[in-house]
Coordinates of C-alpha atoms and ligand atoms in Angstrom, one line a residue:
Chain A
M9 CA 0.0 0.0 0.0
N10 CA 0.9 3.6 -0.5
N11 CA 3.4 4.6 2.3
R12 CA 2.5 8.3 2.3
L13 CA -1.1 7.4 3.1
E14 CA -0.1 5.0 5.8
N15 CA 2.0 7.7 7.4
L16 CA -0.9 10.1 7.1
Y17 CA -3.5 7.8 8.6
Q18 CA -1.5 6.3 11.4
E19 CA -3.3 4.2 14.0
T20 CA -3.1 6.8 16.7
I21 CA -4.7 9.3 14.4
L22 CA -7.4 6.9 13.4
E23 CA -8.0 6.1 17.1
H24 CA -8.4 9.8 18.1
N25 CA -10.7 10.2 15.1
K26 CA -12.9 7.3 16.1
Y27 CA -12.8 7.9 19.9
P28 CA -12.0 11.6 20.3
K29 CA -10.9 12.7 23.8
N30 CA -12.6 15.6 25.5
F31 CA -15.3 15.7 22.8
K32 CA -18.0 17.6 24.5
K33 CA -19.3 21.1 25.2
L34 CA -17.9 22.7 28.3
E35 CA -21.0 24.1 29.9
K36 CA -19.2 26.7 32.0
C37 CA -16.2 28.0 30.1
S38 CA -14.3 31.2 30.3
S39 CA -13.6 31.2 26.6
C40 CA -14.8 29.6 23.4
A41 CA -13.9 30.0 19.8
H42 CA -15.1 28.7 16.4
G43 CA -13.0 27.4 13.6
V44 CA -14.3 26.6 10.1
N45 CA -12.6 25.3 7.0
Q46 CA -14.7 26.6 4.1
L47 CA -13.1 24.1 1.7
C48 CA -14.4 20.9 3.2
G49 CA -16.8 22.1 5.9
D50 CA -14.7 21.2 9.0
D51 CA -16.5 23.0 11.8
Y52 CA -15.4 23.0 15.4
Y53 CA -15.8 24.8 18.7
V54 CA -13.2 24.8 21.3
Y55 CA -14.1 25.5 24.9
L56 CA -11.7 26.2 27.7
N57 CA -11.3 27.5 31.3
L58 CA -8.5 29.7 32.1
D59 CA -7.9 30.3 35.9
K60 CA -6.6 33.5 37.4
N61 CA -3.0 32.2 37.2
N62 CA -3.5 31.8 33.4
I63 CA -3.5 28.0 33.6
I64 CA -5.9 26.1 31.3
T65 CA -7.7 24.0 33.8
D66 CA -10.1 22.4 31.3
I67 CA -10.4 22.2 27.5
T68 CA -12.9 20.4 25.3
F69 CA -14.0 20.6 21.7
Q70 CA -17.0 19.7 19.6
G71 CA -18.0 19.7 16.0
V72 CA -17.7 17.8 12.7
G73 CA -14.8 17.3 10.3
C74 CA -12.3 14.9 8.7
A75 CA -10.0 12.5 10.5
I76 CA -7.1 14.8 10.4
S77 CA -8.9 17.8 11.9
K78 CA -10.7 15.7 14.5
S79 CA -7.7 13.7 15.7
S80 CA -5.6 16.9 15.8
A81 CA -8.3 18.5 18.0
S82 CA -8.5 15.5 20.2
L83 CA -4.8 15.2 20.7
M84 CA -4.5 18.9 21.3
T85 CA -7.0 18.9 24.2
T86 CA -5.1 16.1 25.9
L87 CA -1.8 18.0 25.7
I88 CA -3.0 21.5 26.5
K89 CA -4.9 20.8 29.7
G90 CA -2.8 22.0 32.7
K91 CA -0.6 24.2 30.6
T92 CA -0.3 28.0 30.9
R93 CA -1.6 30.3 28.3
E94 CA 2.0 31.1 27.2
E95 CA 2.9 27.5 26.9
A96 CA -0.2 26.7 24.9
L97 CA 0.5 29.5 22.5
N98 CA 4.1 28.5 22.2
L99 CA 3.0 24.9 21.4
K100 CA 0.6 26.3 18.8
E101 CA 3.5 28.2 17.1
C102 CA 5.6 25.1 17.0
F103 CA 2.8 22.9 15.6
I104 CA 2.1 25.4 12.8
N105 CA 5.7 25.9 12.1
M106 CA 6.2 22.2 11.7
L107 CA 3.5 22.1 9.1
T108 CA 4.2 25.2 7.2
Q109 CA 8.0 25.9 7.5
N110 CA 10.9 24.0 6.1
N111 CA 13.2 24.2 9.1
C112 CA 11.5 23.5 12.3
S113 CA 14.0 24.1 15.2
Q114 CA 15.3 21.2 17.4
Q115 CA 13.7 23.0 20.3
C116 CA 10.4 23.1 18.5
K117 CA 10.7 19.4 17.8
T118 CA 11.3 18.5 21.4
C119 CA 8.5 20.6 22.5
L120 CA 6.1 19.0 20.1
G121 CA 6.5 15.4 21.4
S122 CA 3.6 13.2 20.2
L123 CA 2.3 16.0 18.0
K124 CA 5.1 15.0 15.6
L125 CA 2.7 12.4 14.4
F126 CA 1.2 15.1 12.2
E127 CA 4.4 15.8 10.4
S128 CA 3.3 13.6 7.5
V129 CA 0.4 16.0 6.8
K130 CA 3.0 18.3 5.3
K131 CA 3.2 16.1 2.3
F132 CA -0.5 16.8 1.7
P133 CA -0.6 20.5 1.4
V134 CA -4.4 20.9 1.1
R135 CA -4.7 19.0 4.4
V136 CA -2.5 21.3 6.4
K137 CA -5.4 23.5 7.1
C138 CA -7.3 20.5 8.6
A139 CA -4.6 19.8 11.1
T140 CA -4.1 23.4 12.1
L141 CA -7.7 24.4 12.2
I142 CA -8.2 23.6 15.9
W143 CA -5.0 25.3 16.9
R144 CA -6.1 28.5 15.2
A145 CA -9.3 28.2 17.1
L146 CA -7.3 27.7 20.3
E147 CA -5.4 30.8 19.6
K148 CA -8.6 32.8 19.1
A149 CA -10.0 31.4 22.4
L150 CA -6.8 32.4 24.2
T151 CA -6.5 35.8 22.7
T152 CA -10.1 37.1 22.7
T153 CA -12.6 36.9 25.5
S154 CA -15.9 37.0 23.7
I155 CA -18.0 33.9 23.2
P156 CA -19.1 33.6 19.6
K157 CA -22.8 34.0 18.8
G158 CA -24.9 31.0 17.9
E159 CA -22.4 28.4 18.8
G160 CA -24.7 25.5 18.1
I161 CA -22.9 22.8 16.3
N162 CA -25.4 20.4 14.8
Q163 CA -26.8 22.6 12.1
K164 CA -30.3 21.4 11.7
G165 CA -31.0 23.6 8.8
D166 CA -34.1 21.8 7.7
Q167 CA -36.2 24.7 6.8
K168 CA -39.8 24.1 7.4
Chain B
M9 CA -22.5 4.2 -29.8
L10 CA -19.8 6.6 -28.7
N11 CA -16.3 5.3 -28.2
P12 CA -15.0 6.8 -25.0
K13 CA -11.5 5.4 -25.5
E14 CA -11.2 7.2 -28.8
I15 CA -12.7 10.3 -27.4
K16 CA -10.3 10.3 -24.4
K17 CA -7.4 10.5 -26.8
K18 CA -8.7 13.8 -28.0
F19 CA -8.1 15.3 -24.5
P20 CA -4.4 15.7 -24.0
I21 CA -4.6 16.3 -20.3
L22 CA -6.3 13.0 -19.7
N23 CA -3.3 11.1 -21.0
Q24 CA -1.1 11.5 -17.9
K25 CA -0.2 9.9 -14.6
I26 CA -1.0 11.5 -11.2
H27 CA 0.9 10.0 -8.2
E28 CA 2.1 7.4 -10.7
K29 CA -1.4 6.2 -11.5
P30 CA -3.2 6.9 -14.8
L31 CA -5.4 9.9 -14.2
I32 CA -9.1 9.2 -13.8
Y33 CA -10.9 12.5 -14.0
L34 CA -14.3 12.3 -12.2
D35 CA -14.8 16.0 -11.7
S36 CA -16.4 17.2 -14.9
A37 CA -19.3 18.8 -13.1
A38 CA -16.9 21.3 -11.5
S39 CA -15.2 21.9 -14.9
S40 CA -14.7 19.6 -17.8
Q41 CA -11.4 19.1 -19.6
K42 CA -10.7 20.5 -23.1
P43 CA -10.3 18.6 -26.3
Q44 CA -7.4 19.2 -28.6
Q45 CA -9.7 20.9 -31.1
V46 CA -10.7 23.6 -28.7
I47 CA -7.1 24.2 -27.6
R48 CA -5.9 24.4 -31.2
K49 CA -8.6 26.7 -32.3
M50 CA -7.9 29.2 -29.5
S51 CA -4.2 29.1 -30.1
S52 CA -4.4 29.5 -33.8
F53 CA -6.9 32.4 -33.4
L54 CA -4.4 34.1 -31.0
R55 CA -1.6 33.5 -33.4
T56 CA -3.2 34.8 -36.6
D57 CA -6.6 36.3 -36.1
Y58 CA -6.7 38.2 -32.8
A59 CA -7.9 41.8 -32.4
N60 CA -10.5 43.6 -30.4
V61 CA -14.1 43.3 -31.5
H62 CA -16.7 45.9 -32.5
R63 CA -14.3 48.8 -32.6
G64 CA -12.2 48.6 -35.6
V65 CA -12.4 49.2 -39.3
H66 CA -9.3 47.3 -39.8
Y67 CA -9.3 43.8 -41.2
L68 CA -8.4 41.8 -38.1
S69 CA -10.9 43.6 -35.9
Q70 CA -13.7 42.9 -38.4
Q71 CA -12.6 39.3 -38.7
A72 CA -12.6 38.9 -34.9
T73 CA -16.0 40.5 -34.7
D74 CA -17.5 38.3 -37.4
K75 CA -16.0 35.2 -35.7
C76 CA -17.5 36.1 -32.4
E77 CA -20.9 36.8 -33.9
Q78 CA -20.7 33.4 -35.7
V79 CA -20.3 31.8 -32.3
R80 CA -23.3 33.7 -31.0
E81 CA -25.3 32.2 -33.9
K82 CA -23.9 28.7 -33.1
I83 CA -25.1 29.1 -29.6
Q84 CA -28.5 30.2 -30.7
K85 CA -28.8 27.1 -32.8
F86 CA -27.3 24.9 -30.0
I87 CA -30.2 25.8 -27.6
N88 CA -32.7 26.7 -30.4
A89 CA -33.2 30.3 -29.5
Q90 CA -35.3 32.3 -31.9
S91 CA -32.7 34.9 -32.7
S92 CA -29.0 35.3 -32.0
S93 CA -29.7 38.7 -30.4
E94 CA -31.2 36.7 -27.5
I95 CA -27.8 35.4 -26.6
I96 CA -25.7 37.6 -24.3
F97 CA -22.1 36.8 -23.6
T98 CA -21.3 36.8 -19.9
K99 CA -18.4 35.5 -17.8
G100 CA -20.5 32.4 -17.0
T101 CA -23.6 31.2 -15.2
T102 CA -22.9 33.3 -12.2
E103 CA -22.7 36.5 -14.1
S104 CA -25.8 35.6 -16.1
I105 CA -27.8 35.1 -13.0
N106 CA -26.5 38.3 -11.5
T107 CA -27.5 40.2 -14.6
V108 CA -31.1 39.1 -14.3
A109 CA -31.2 39.6 -10.5
F110 CA -30.0 43.2 -10.8
S111 CA -31.6 44.1 -14.0
Y112 CA -35.0 42.4 -14.1
C113 CA -35.7 42.8 -10.4
Q114 CA -35.2 46.6 -10.5
S115 CA -38.7 47.2 -11.8
L116 CA -40.6 44.6 -9.7
K117 CA -43.2 45.9 -7.2
P118 CA -41.9 45.7 -3.6
G119 CA -43.4 42.6 -2.0
S120 CA -43.1 40.6 -5.2
E121 CA -41.8 37.1 -4.6
I122 CA -39.0 35.1 -6.0
I123 CA -39.0 31.3 -5.8
I124 CA -35.8 29.3 -5.8
T125 CA -35.3 25.7 -4.7
E126 CA -33.4 24.0 -1.9
M127 CA -31.0 22.3 -4.4
E128 CA -29.6 25.5 -5.9
H129 CA -25.9 26.2 -6.3
H130 CA -24.9 29.3 -4.2
S131 CA -24.8 31.3 -7.5
N132 CA -28.5 30.8 -7.8
I133 CA -29.2 31.7 -4.2
V134 CA -27.0 34.5 -3.1
P135 CA -27.9 37.0 -6.0
W136 CA -31.6 36.6 -5.2
Q137 CA -31.0 37.1 -1.5
I138 CA -29.2 40.4 -2.2
A139 CA -31.7 41.5 -4.9
C140 CA -34.5 40.8 -2.4
Q141 CA -32.9 43.0 0.2
K142 CA -32.2 45.7 -2.3
Y143 CA -35.6 45.8 -4.0
N144 CA -37.8 44.7 -1.0
L145 CA -38.8 41.4 -2.5
T146 CA -39.5 38.1 -0.7
L147 CA -37.5 35.0 -1.3
K148 CA -39.2 31.6 -1.0
H149 CA -38.0 28.1 -1.8
I150 CA -39.2 24.7 -3.1
P151 CA -38.1 22.0 -0.7
V152 CA -36.3 18.9 -1.9
L153 CA -37.7 15.4 -1.0
T154 CA -35.4 12.8 0.5
N155 CA -34.8 11.1 -2.9
G156 CA -33.5 14.3 -4.3
E157 CA -36.6 15.3 -6.3
L158 CA -38.4 18.6 -5.8
D159 CA -41.5 18.8 -3.7
L160 CA -43.9 19.9 -6.5
K161 CA -46.9 19.9 -4.2
A162 CA -45.1 22.5 -2.1
Y163 CA -44.3 24.5 -5.3
T164 CA -48.0 24.7 -6.2
K165 CA -48.7 26.1 -2.7
I166 CA -46.0 28.8 -2.7
L167 CA -46.7 29.9 -6.3
T168 CA -49.0 32.9 -5.9
K169 CA -50.1 36.0 -7.8
N170 CA -47.2 37.8 -6.1
T171 CA -44.7 35.5 -7.6
A172 CA -42.6 37.4 -10.1
L173 CA -39.9 34.9 -10.9
V174 CA -39.0 31.3 -10.4
A175 CA -35.2 30.6 -10.5
I176 CA -34.4 27.0 -10.8
T177 CA -31.7 24.6 -11.8
H178 CA -32.2 22.4 -14.8
A179 CA -30.0 19.7 -13.2
S180 CA -28.6 19.6 -9.7
N181 CA -24.8 19.7 -9.4
V182 CA -24.9 17.6 -6.2
L183 CA -27.9 15.2 -6.6
G184 CA -27.9 14.9 -10.4
T185 CA -31.6 15.4 -10.4
I186 CA -33.1 16.6 -13.7
N187 CA -36.0 18.8 -12.8
P188 CA -39.4 18.6 -14.6
L189 CA -39.1 22.0 -16.0
K190 CA -41.9 21.8 -18.5
Q191 CA -44.4 21.5 -15.8
I192 CA -42.8 24.0 -13.5
I193 CA -42.6 26.6 -16.3
T194 CA -46.2 26.1 -17.4
Q195 CA -47.5 26.6 -13.9
A196 CA -45.4 29.7 -13.4
H197 CA -46.6 31.2 -16.7
L198 CA -50.2 30.5 -15.8
I199 CA -49.9 33.0 -12.9
G200 CA -47.8 35.4 -14.9
A201 CA -44.4 34.7 -13.4
K202 CA -41.2 34.5 -15.4
V203 CA -38.8 31.5 -15.1
L204 CA -35.0 31.6 -15.1
V205 CA -33.2 28.3 -15.6
D206 CA -29.7 27.6 -14.4
G207 CA -28.5 25.2 -17.1
A208 CA -24.9 24.8 -16.0
Q209 CA -25.2 21.1 -15.3
A210 CA -27.7 20.4 -18.1
V211 CA -26.2 21.6 -21.4
P212 CA -23.1 19.2 -21.3
H213 CA -25.4 16.2 -21.0
F214 CA -28.5 16.5 -23.1
K215 CA -30.1 18.6 -25.8
V216 CA -31.7 21.8 -24.5
N217 CA -34.4 23.5 -26.5
V218 CA -35.3 26.9 -24.9
Q219 CA -38.3 27.5 -27.2
E220 CA -39.8 24.2 -26.3
L221 CA -39.2 24.7 -22.6
D222 CA -40.6 28.2 -23.0
C223 CA -38.3 29.5 -20.2
D224 CA -37.7 33.2 -20.1
F225 CA -34.1 33.1 -19.1
Y226 CA -31.5 30.3 -19.5
C227 CA -27.9 30.4 -18.3
F228 CA -24.8 28.3 -18.7
S229 CA -21.0 28.3 -18.7
S230 CA -18.6 27.2 -21.4
H231 CA -16.1 25.6 -19.0
K232 CA -18.4 22.7 -18.1
L233 CA -19.1 22.2 -21.7
Y234 CA -15.6 21.3 -22.8
G235 CA -14.9 24.9 -23.6
P236 CA -12.6 27.5 -21.9
S237 CA -13.4 29.2 -18.6
G238 CA -14.4 32.9 -18.4
I239 CA -17.2 32.8 -20.9
G240 CA -20.9 31.7 -20.8
I241 CA -24.2 33.0 -21.9
L242 CA -27.5 34.4 -20.8
Y243 CA -30.4 33.6 -23.0
A244 CA -33.5 35.8 -22.6
K245 CA -36.6 36.1 -24.7
K246 CA -36.4 39.0 -27.0
N247 CA -39.5 40.8 -25.8
I248 CA -38.1 40.7 -22.2
L249 CA -34.6 41.7 -23.2
D250 CA -35.9 44.8 -25.0
T251 CA -37.4 46.1 -21.7
L252 CA -34.5 45.3 -19.4
P253 CA -32.1 48.0 -18.3
P254 CA -28.4 47.3 -18.5
F255 CA -26.6 45.8 -15.4
Q256 CA -23.0 46.9 -16.2
F257 CA -21.9 50.1 -17.9
G258 CA -19.0 51.1 -20.0
G259 CA -17.7 50.7 -23.5
G260 CA -19.4 48.5 -26.1
M261 CA -22.9 48.8 -24.6
I262 CA -23.6 52.4 -25.6
E263 CA -25.3 54.1 -28.6
T264 CA -24.0 57.6 -28.0
V265 CA -22.3 59.2 -25.1
T266 CA -22.0 62.9 -24.3
L267 CA -20.3 64.0 -21.1
D268 CA -23.6 64.1 -19.2
K269 CA -25.8 61.6 -21.0
T270 CA -25.7 58.2 -22.6
T271 CA -28.1 56.2 -24.7
F272 CA -27.7 52.5 -24.7
A273 CA -27.2 50.0 -27.6
E274 CA -29.8 47.4 -28.5
P275 CA -29.6 44.0 -26.9
P276 CA -27.4 41.9 -26.9
L277 CA -24.7 44.5 -26.9
R278 CA -26.5 46.6 -24.2
F279 CA -25.6 43.8 -21.8
E280 CA -22.0 43.3 -22.8
A281 CA -20.1 46.2 -21.3
G282 CA -16.3 46.1 -21.8
T283 CA -14.1 43.9 -23.9
P284 CA -15.3 40.3 -23.8
P285 CA -12.8 37.4 -23.5
I286 CA -12.5 37.2 -27.2
E287 CA -10.3 34.1 -27.5
A288 CA -12.6 32.3 -25.0
I289 CA -15.6 33.0 -27.2
I290 CA -13.7 31.4 -30.1
G291 CA -12.9 28.4 -27.9
F292 CA -16.6 28.2 -26.8
G293 CA -17.6 28.0 -30.4
A294 CA -15.1 25.2 -31.0
A295 CA -16.4 23.3 -28.0
I296 CA -20.0 23.4 -29.3
Q297 CA -18.8 22.2 -32.7
F298 CA -17.0 19.3 -31.0
I299 CA -20.1 18.3 -29.0
E300 CA -22.4 18.6 -32.0
K301 CA -20.2 16.4 -34.1
I302 CA -20.4 13.7 -31.5
G303 CA -24.1 14.4 -30.9
L304 CA -25.8 15.2 -27.6
D305 CA -28.1 12.3 -28.1
N306 CA -25.2 10.0 -28.2
I307 CA -23.6 11.6 -25.3
H308 CA -26.8 11.4 -23.3
R309 CA -27.3 7.7 -24.1
Y310 CA -23.7 6.8 -23.2
E311 CA -23.6 8.8 -20.0
T312 CA -26.9 7.5 -18.8
A313 CA -25.6 3.9 -19.2
L314 CA -22.4 4.9 -17.4
I315 CA -24.2 6.5 -14.4
Q316 CA -26.6 3.6 -14.1
Y317 CA -23.6 1.2 -14.1
A318 CA -21.9 3.4 -11.4
H319 CA -25.1 3.4 -9.3
Q320 CA -25.3 -0.4 -9.5
K321 CA -21.7 -0.8 -8.5
I322 CA -21.4 1.9 -5.8
K323 CA -24.6 0.8 -4.2
K324 CA -23.0 -2.5 -3.3
V325 CA -20.2 -0.9 -1.3
S326 CA -21.1 -1.5 2.3
D327 CA -21.8 1.5 4.7
L328 CA -22.2 3.7 1.7
Q329 CA -25.2 6.0 1.2
I330 CA -26.0 7.6 -2.2
I331 CA -27.3 11.1 -1.8
G332 CA -29.8 11.7 -4.6
T333 CA -31.7 8.9 -6.2
A334 CA -34.1 10.7 -8.4
E335 CA -35.5 8.9 -11.4
H336 CA -34.1 11.2 -14.0
K337 CA -30.4 12.1 -13.4
V338 CA -27.5 13.5 -15.2
S339 CA -24.1 11.8 -14.7
V340 CA -23.5 13.1 -11.3
L341 CA -23.4 11.0 -8.2
S342 CA -22.9 12.0 -4.6
F343 CA -22.3 9.7 -1.6
V344 CA -21.2 9.5 2.0
L345 CA -19.4 6.7 3.7
K346 CA -20.3 5.9 7.3
N347 CA -17.8 7.3 9.7
I348 CA -15.3 8.4 7.0
H349 CA -15.3 12.1 6.2
A350 CA -15.5 13.0 2.5
H351 CA -12.2 15.0 2.8
D352 CA -10.3 11.8 3.8
I353 CA -11.8 9.9 1.0
G354 CA -10.8 12.6 -1.4
T355 CA -7.2 12.5 -0.3
I356 CA -7.0 8.7 -0.6
L357 CA -8.6 8.6 -4.0
D358 CA -6.3 11.3 -5.2
Q359 CA -3.3 9.1 -4.3
E360 CA -4.9 6.6 -6.6
G361 CA -5.0 9.1 -9.4
I362 CA -8.7 9.6 -9.1
A363 CA -9.9 13.2 -9.1
V364 CA -13.2 13.6 -7.3
R365 CA -14.8 16.6 -5.6
V366 CA -15.5 16.6 -1.9
G367 CA -17.2 19.2 0.2
H368 CA -20.4 21.1 0.1
H369 CA -20.3 21.8 -3.7
C370 CA -21.5 25.4 -3.2
A371 CA -24.8 24.0 -2.1
Q372 CA -24.7 24.4 1.7
P373 CA -28.5 24.6 2.1
L374 CA -28.7 21.1 0.5
M375 CA -26.1 19.8 3.0
Q376 CA -28.1 21.2 5.8
K377 CA -31.2 19.5 4.5
Y378 CA -29.5 16.1 4.5
Q379 CA -27.7 17.0 7.7
I380 CA -24.3 16.1 6.4
P381 CA -21.2 18.3 6.3
A382 CA -20.0 17.2 2.9
T383 CA -20.3 14.5 0.2
V384 CA -18.0 12.9 -2.2
R385 CA -19.2 13.7 -5.7
I386 CA -18.2 11.9 -8.9
S387 CA -19.3 13.3 -12.2
F388 CA -18.7 11.9 -15.6
G389 CA -17.9 13.5 -18.9
L390 CA -18.1 11.8 -22.3
Y391 CA -14.5 10.6 -21.8
N392 CA -15.1 8.5 -18.8
T393 CA -15.3 4.7 -19.1
F394 CA -16.9 1.7 -17.4
E395 CA -13.4 0.5 -16.5
E396 CA -12.8 3.7 -14.5
V397 CA -15.9 3.0 -12.4
D398 CA -14.4 -0.4 -11.6
I399 CA -11.2 1.1 -10.5
L400 CA -13.1 3.6 -8.4
I401 CA -14.8 0.8 -6.6
Q402 CA -11.5 -0.9 -5.8
A403 CA -10.2 2.4 -4.6
L404 CA -13.2 2.9 -2.3
N405 CA -12.5 -0.5 -0.7
K406 CA -9.0 0.7 -0.2
V407 CA -10.3 3.8 1.5
K408 CA -12.2 1.7 3.9
K409 CA -9.2 -0.5 4.6
I410 CA -6.9 2.5 5.3
M411 CA -9.4 4.2 7.5
S412 CA -10.3 1.2 9.6
L413 CA -8.7 0.5 12.9
P414 CA -7.1 -2.9 13.4
K415 CA -9.5 -5.2 15.4
S416 CA -7.0 -6.1 18.1
P417 CA -5.9 -3.3 20.4
K418 CA -2.3 -3.8 19.3
G419 CA -2.5 -3.9 15.5
D420 CA 0.2 -5.5 13.4
D421 CA 2.2 -2.9 11.6
Ligands
PLP28 C1 -25.7 24.2 -11.0 C2 -24.7 25.3 -11.1 N1 -25.0 26.5 -11.2 C3 -24.1 27.5 -11.3 C4 -22.7 27.2 -11.3 C5 -21.8 28.4 -11.4 O1 -21.1 28.4 -12.6 P1 -19.9 29.4 -12.9 O2 -19.0 29.2 -11.7 O3 -19.3 28.9 -14.2 O4 -20.5 30.7 -13.0 C6 -22.3 25.9 -11.2 C7 -20.9 25.6 -11.2 O5 -20.4 25.0 -10.3 C8 -23.3 24.9 -11.1 O6 -23.0 23.6 -10.9

């Protein structure tokens, strides 16, 4: 079978896709952000709680999308919980660098840890947006305070 | 019967490998590929015949003008319009619809109603939404039934004496459904409403006769019809066209201009402001010639057999749901696979050299109706083969294999 595909759809990724972690709405959250990928309709909300010491005490996500975006979101939530805002933003930088730059620093690589799984996405340029979508939403949630309007996820648009 | 293998040879782009696999192009509904004949015609025109149209007394300009007008006549015959002055060159379907939305709607009484359908492409939704805001009109829609056909009972109910226009697609770019236009148009005309038909997905597949349909407006793009992009047409009945104000202004569409006043040219030029994509018009003409030589009846017969074969085969793939099972369809087929997102399917098929479209296909209201984020869409042109369908089925099984988790917690690598 095609190696590039096997590297893209690794078992861990497929597992997070099928059994996403922290996949729920956080009823009481201090911040929430919406991320949409127009191209394929990936659509997620990220919810988090930031305490007064700027520590992310809880983070969840909800929405619909492809295996890459969903597993990326799931893995992100597991890694971000307990981190400070600074640390989270730094990790976001590293992750996006890994997928969009040619020379990701050694320091970056160390800091990425299990996120290196997603390095193979780089070989599929149209899919980079899928992997980074939730991280961009995280950035929004950490840098703005407002809760987006109408953050319902299951669009039941059946107009009657 | 049409010989797709021979036809395929006439399309240079199809004779290549993508990711080391022979290209299988299943995205003609987005845009079709171009035959050698069209490419050659455009390049020879640019090499020896090119000049601006309408403005010159010199030889090349007159030649270019004549050639473009011949294409207009060719298109007139292609859709059986009464006169070539009923054919307006536009950038494509989208611009054609915008022209009607912002020209025809200007003179409608506030409170008049426009009816669209739930299966429209965004380009036949958004212009009407904006025109309704601008001119105080009301937008209504005909719902789609689960099988992908229009709910015609609902249509009868929402059609009222206030209805000014029904804007409807001839064939759906997602479901493939061919709508029963004859009936829809007759009903609309009975209460005095006009009908605009979005023919983008119809003209490549079967013979369209605007006089027989009796539609008031008909729109399509050349690029889905084996011609170049950047050109399309708006057909409008002459008596309507004569009363419509222009939608864009500038050179080419005027009669006389003084510094403070302008009178406009007669249709069709009144609606063709600015220099048109001249070489694209020439290519458009070549594409129509290409299709007519093969014959739309032949194309329709072949593509119908092909789409039926694809339906039969694809239906058998487990956990797969076909979206759109109307009785009359063009060669477009959308589906979803349980627990596998369309985008992942698209990537894996691409690695097999198979080009499909995934996403909402510019028809988000339809996705909302079926409560799905996206579909995979395959669409055939006259160059696709039964063999390619078989390869697609194998590739779909591969998708399922790649996307499935090993049964045991520790999978073998
Ligand atoms: C049904 C339908 N209408 C309109 C359009 C828009 O055509 P164009 O982009 O050529 O203006 C498309 C193209 O995708 C279509 O499929």
